[in-house]
Amino acid sequence: MMRTSILLIVLSLFLAGCGSVEHKAPVRSSEAEAAFQLVQNAEGRKDDAARADLRSALGVFEALDDRPGRWAASAALANWHIAQREVETGAAYSRQAFELAPHTNSTHAMYESSLQLGQLTQDRDIILSAMPHAQNALETAVIHVLLNDHAAATQALAAYEQPANASRAENAARAFVLYRLGKHNGDKALVIEALKHYRLAADVYGVTDSLFLAATLETSPAAALELAQRALLSARQSGEPSRITVIAQWLALKGSQQ
């Protein structure tokens, strides 16, 4: 089974806005505001221009001794390198962000940096350090599922009432928990529910992984092939070679058994 990349990129700020309590943003210079705009515009992009913009923004924040800005740029650079599978470089930026987070006056920064670095280093204590900064049951569920405490994650998720106008970040977080629970329990219905939320979050990798996992859990051979073919189509559009290879090989094997 291919490993979903969500949580090497889930923390590509996928939880931003998930009910975090923030202090009032400080007044900044026009240069710093422009740098923040560069960080915002680069989010979710994997091209070299995005990295250049993030490094430029980081330089501005360093020059101005703007630690919240340095956190934002460092966390975003970590995500960029993780998406490129440059995990060591991503971890270096993630650790830098983790060390800056206490100086941001931001609950969100503390929560996200703990999860990002904890996943990259597979350090349970760092992941657990996010717990005091979780602002709702959904954020708590994410922590529990990362710690493989599936019963607690299920309970926390059930306690969370998602608003009708849920943000992309909330849908991505809910999808992640549902996906992990569905995979652990072998429950296709949970995976299909995760797929719905990944679509709402416009998370292409999540859509691909959910379709493929649902295919492996499907008992009907014909339905399993149909789900896997949809997963392959999604993977080809995202241009992720490892996913394309794994799904194509699975389809070839299953097709030969028909």
XYZ file of C-alpha atoms in Angstrom:
258
model
C 0.000 0.000 0.000
C 1.399 3.380 -0.871
C 1.795 5.760 1.992
C -0.290 8.878 1.739
C 1.888 11.954 1.517
C -0.680 14.109 3.257
C 1.245 14.238 6.419
C 4.442 15.013 4.964
C 2.532 17.834 3.355
C -0.587 17.869 5.556
C 1.142 20.244 7.538
C 1.642 22.223 4.505
C -0.467 24.609 6.482
C -3.465 22.390 5.899
C -4.735 23.184 9.363
C -4.439 26.919 9.019
C -7.641 28.497 10.198
C -8.906 25.381 11.978
C -10.280 27.340 14.895
C -6.923 28.597 16.104
C -6.868 31.479 18.541
C -4.498 34.174 17.363
C -3.276 37.382 18.893
C -3.888 40.564 16.964
C -1.454 40.836 14.049
C 1.240 43.450 14.596
C 1.592 46.515 12.428
C 4.219 45.806 9.771
C 6.141 47.735 7.168
C 5.120 47.588 3.537
C 8.197 45.412 2.872
C 7.115 42.868 5.457
C 3.538 42.859 4.185
C 4.822 42.219 0.665
C 6.915 39.341 1.996
C 3.857 37.838 3.709
C 2.024 38.065 0.412
C 4.835 36.078 -1.224
C 4.456 33.358 1.413
C 0.699 33.248 0.951
C 0.944 33.107 -2.841
C 3.498 30.269 -2.684
C 1.320 27.997 -0.532
C 0.558 24.724 -2.277
C 2.866 25.436 -5.231
C 5.746 23.113 -6.097
C 7.550 25.162 -8.760
C 11.009 26.680 -8.379
C 9.560 30.184 -8.498
C 7.629 29.449 -5.298
C 10.829 28.407 -3.523
C 12.577 31.553 -4.749
C 9.722 33.695 -3.450
C 9.813 31.960 -0.063
C 13.557 32.381 0.289
C 13.212 36.036 -0.667
C 10.493 36.488 1.945
C 12.604 34.746 4.578
C 15.450 37.154 3.836
C 13.174 40.142 4.369
C 11.921 38.777 7.678
C 15.447 38.015 8.857
C 16.591 41.529 7.972
C 13.659 43.037 9.883
C 13.978 40.625 12.846
C 10.346 39.607 12.274
C 10.102 36.251 14.040
C 6.465 35.506 13.151
C 7.394 36.190 9.537
C 10.438 33.952 9.803
C 8.194 31.217 11.191
C 5.742 31.516 8.295
C 8.459 31.458 5.642
C 10.392 28.624 7.315
C 7.290 26.460 7.724
C 6.342 27.093 4.093
C 9.866 26.249 2.903
C 9.696 23.028 4.907
C 6.492 22.150 3.104
C 7.978 22.994 -0.289
C 10.962 20.695 0.227
C 8.786 17.933 1.685
C 6.595 18.065 -1.415
C 9.773 17.603 -3.468
C 10.678 14.606 -1.266
C 13.711 16.492 0.005
C 12.929 15.431 3.546
C 16.247 16.325 5.193
C 16.092 19.901 3.924
C 12.419 20.080 4.838
C 13.189 18.858 8.344
C 15.869 21.528 8.772
C 13.398 24.298 7.911
C 10.744 22.605 10.048
C 13.030 22.574 13.084
C 13.800 26.237 12.485
C 10.062 26.971 12.434
C 9.526 24.858 15.561
C 12.121 26.900 17.447
C 10.549 30.158 16.251
C 6.961 29.180 17.065
C 7.071 30.166 20.767
C 8.029 33.697 19.706
C 5.017 34.191 17.416
C 2.253 34.601 20.031
C 0.326 32.206 17.787
C -1.493 29.103 18.978
C -1.682 27.936 15.388
C 2.081 28.215 14.916
C 2.763 26.177 18.042
C 0.233 23.518 17.037
C 1.315 23.194 13.442
C 5.056 23.235 14.038
C 4.758 20.506 16.660
C 2.857 18.290 14.252
C 5.061 19.052 11.267
C 8.381 18.382 12.991
C 6.975 15.506 15.021
C 5.942 13.693 11.876
C 9.191 14.339 10.078
C 11.269 13.084 13.001
C 8.726 10.456 14.096
C 9.022 11.874 17.587
C 5.890 11.115 19.612
C 6.823 13.612 22.303
C 6.968 16.470 19.803
C 3.612 15.444 18.323
C 2.143 15.225 21.819
C 3.436 18.726 22.586
C 0.809 20.024 20.149
C -2.011 18.906 22.467
C -2.123 22.040 24.692
C -2.428 24.144 21.554
C -5.321 22.225 19.973
C -8.304 24.558 19.783
C -11.101 22.100 19.032
C -11.943 18.406 18.915
C -10.894 18.106 15.269
C -7.382 19.318 16.012
C -7.284 16.928 18.962
C -8.394 14.070 16.696
C -5.503 14.793 14.324
C -3.023 14.466 17.190
C -4.572 11.214 18.412
C -4.559 9.636 14.979
C -0.911 10.586 14.471
C -0.137 8.868 17.770
C -2.082 5.809 16.546
C -4.593 6.224 19.364
C -7.476 5.378 17.084
C -10.128 5.012 19.778
C -9.404 8.504 21.125
C -9.293 9.904 17.591
C -12.703 8.390 16.839
C -14.152 9.868 20.024
C -12.696 13.308 19.354
C -13.903 13.331 15.757
C -17.423 12.392 16.881
C -17.392 15.344 19.285
C -16.571 17.833 16.539
C -19.509 19.548 14.847
C -18.243 20.697 11.484
C -19.927 23.892 10.286
C -21.827 23.916 7.013
C -19.391 26.452 5.612
C -16.284 24.542 6.703
C -13.012 25.838 5.314
C -10.696 23.877 3.056
C -8.418 23.434 6.065
C -11.201 21.898 8.160
C -12.208 19.565 5.349
C -8.584 18.511 4.873
C -8.151 17.811 8.581
C -11.370 15.809 8.799
C -10.470 13.878 5.665
C -7.049 13.024 7.072
C -8.490 11.603 10.272
C -11.185 9.667 8.412
C -8.621 8.258 5.988
C -6.325 7.070 8.764
C -9.217 5.555 10.713
C -10.587 3.883 7.601
C -7.190 2.412 6.787
C -6.675 1.168 10.343
C -10.151 -0.353 10.611
C -10.364 -1.602 7.032
C -13.576 0.415 6.751
C -14.310 1.452 3.166
C -17.221 3.679 4.234
C -14.862 5.868 6.276
C -12.478 6.083 3.330
C -15.286 7.149 0.991
C -16.271 9.792 3.557
C -12.641 10.952 3.596
C -12.749 11.161 -0.197
C -15.713 13.526 -0.009
C -13.849 15.883 2.285
C -10.628 15.687 0.279
C -12.615 16.831 -2.739
C -13.983 19.783 -0.774
C -10.436 20.602 0.329
C -9.233 20.362 -3.297
C -6.511 17.990 -2.067
C -5.567 16.014 -5.172
C -3.200 13.654 -3.359
C -5.867 12.928 -0.778
C -8.387 12.176 -3.529
C -5.944 9.811 -5.228
C -5.022 7.986 -2.034
C -8.630 7.645 -0.889
C -9.764 6.217 -4.219
C -6.925 3.727 -4.235
C -7.398 2.667 -0.613
C -11.124 2.225 -1.265
C -10.221 0.026 -4.236
C -8.078 -2.232 -2.063
C -10.902 -2.551 0.468
C -13.633 -3.162 -2.113
C -14.892 -6.759 -2.195
C -16.384 -6.553 -5.691
C -13.597 -7.080 -8.274
C -15.334 -4.929 -10.872
C -15.977 -2.081 -8.424
C -12.389 -2.312 -7.143
C -10.995 -1.955 -10.656
C -13.264 1.019 -11.341
C -12.097 2.792 -8.178
C -8.448 2.094 -8.985
C -8.871 3.393 -12.526
C -10.288 6.620 -11.123
C -7.346 6.791 -8.712
C -4.908 6.344 -11.599
C -6.586 9.117 -13.574
C -6.318 11.427 -10.563
C -2.668 10.498 -10.005
C -1.783 11.199 -13.631
C -3.266 14.663 -13.392
C -1.226 15.418 -10.264
C 1.912 14.078 -11.905
C 3.030 12.051 -8.874
C 5.263 9.233 -10.294
C 5.246 6.970 -7.228
C 1.462 6.948 -7.023
C 1.089 6.344 -10.747
C 3.477 3.384 -10.615
C 1.896 1.730 -7.567
C -1.671 2.073 -8.857
C -0.793 0.960 -12.396
C 0.991 -2.121 -11.054
C -1.965 -2.964 -8.831
C -4.350 -2.616 -11.756
C -2.173 -4.804 -13.960
C -2.054 -7.513 -11.286
C -5.787 -7.417 -10.595
C -6.609 -7.244 -14.293
C -4.577 -10.367 -14.944
C -6.589 -12.216 -12.296
C -9.914 -11.542 -14.001
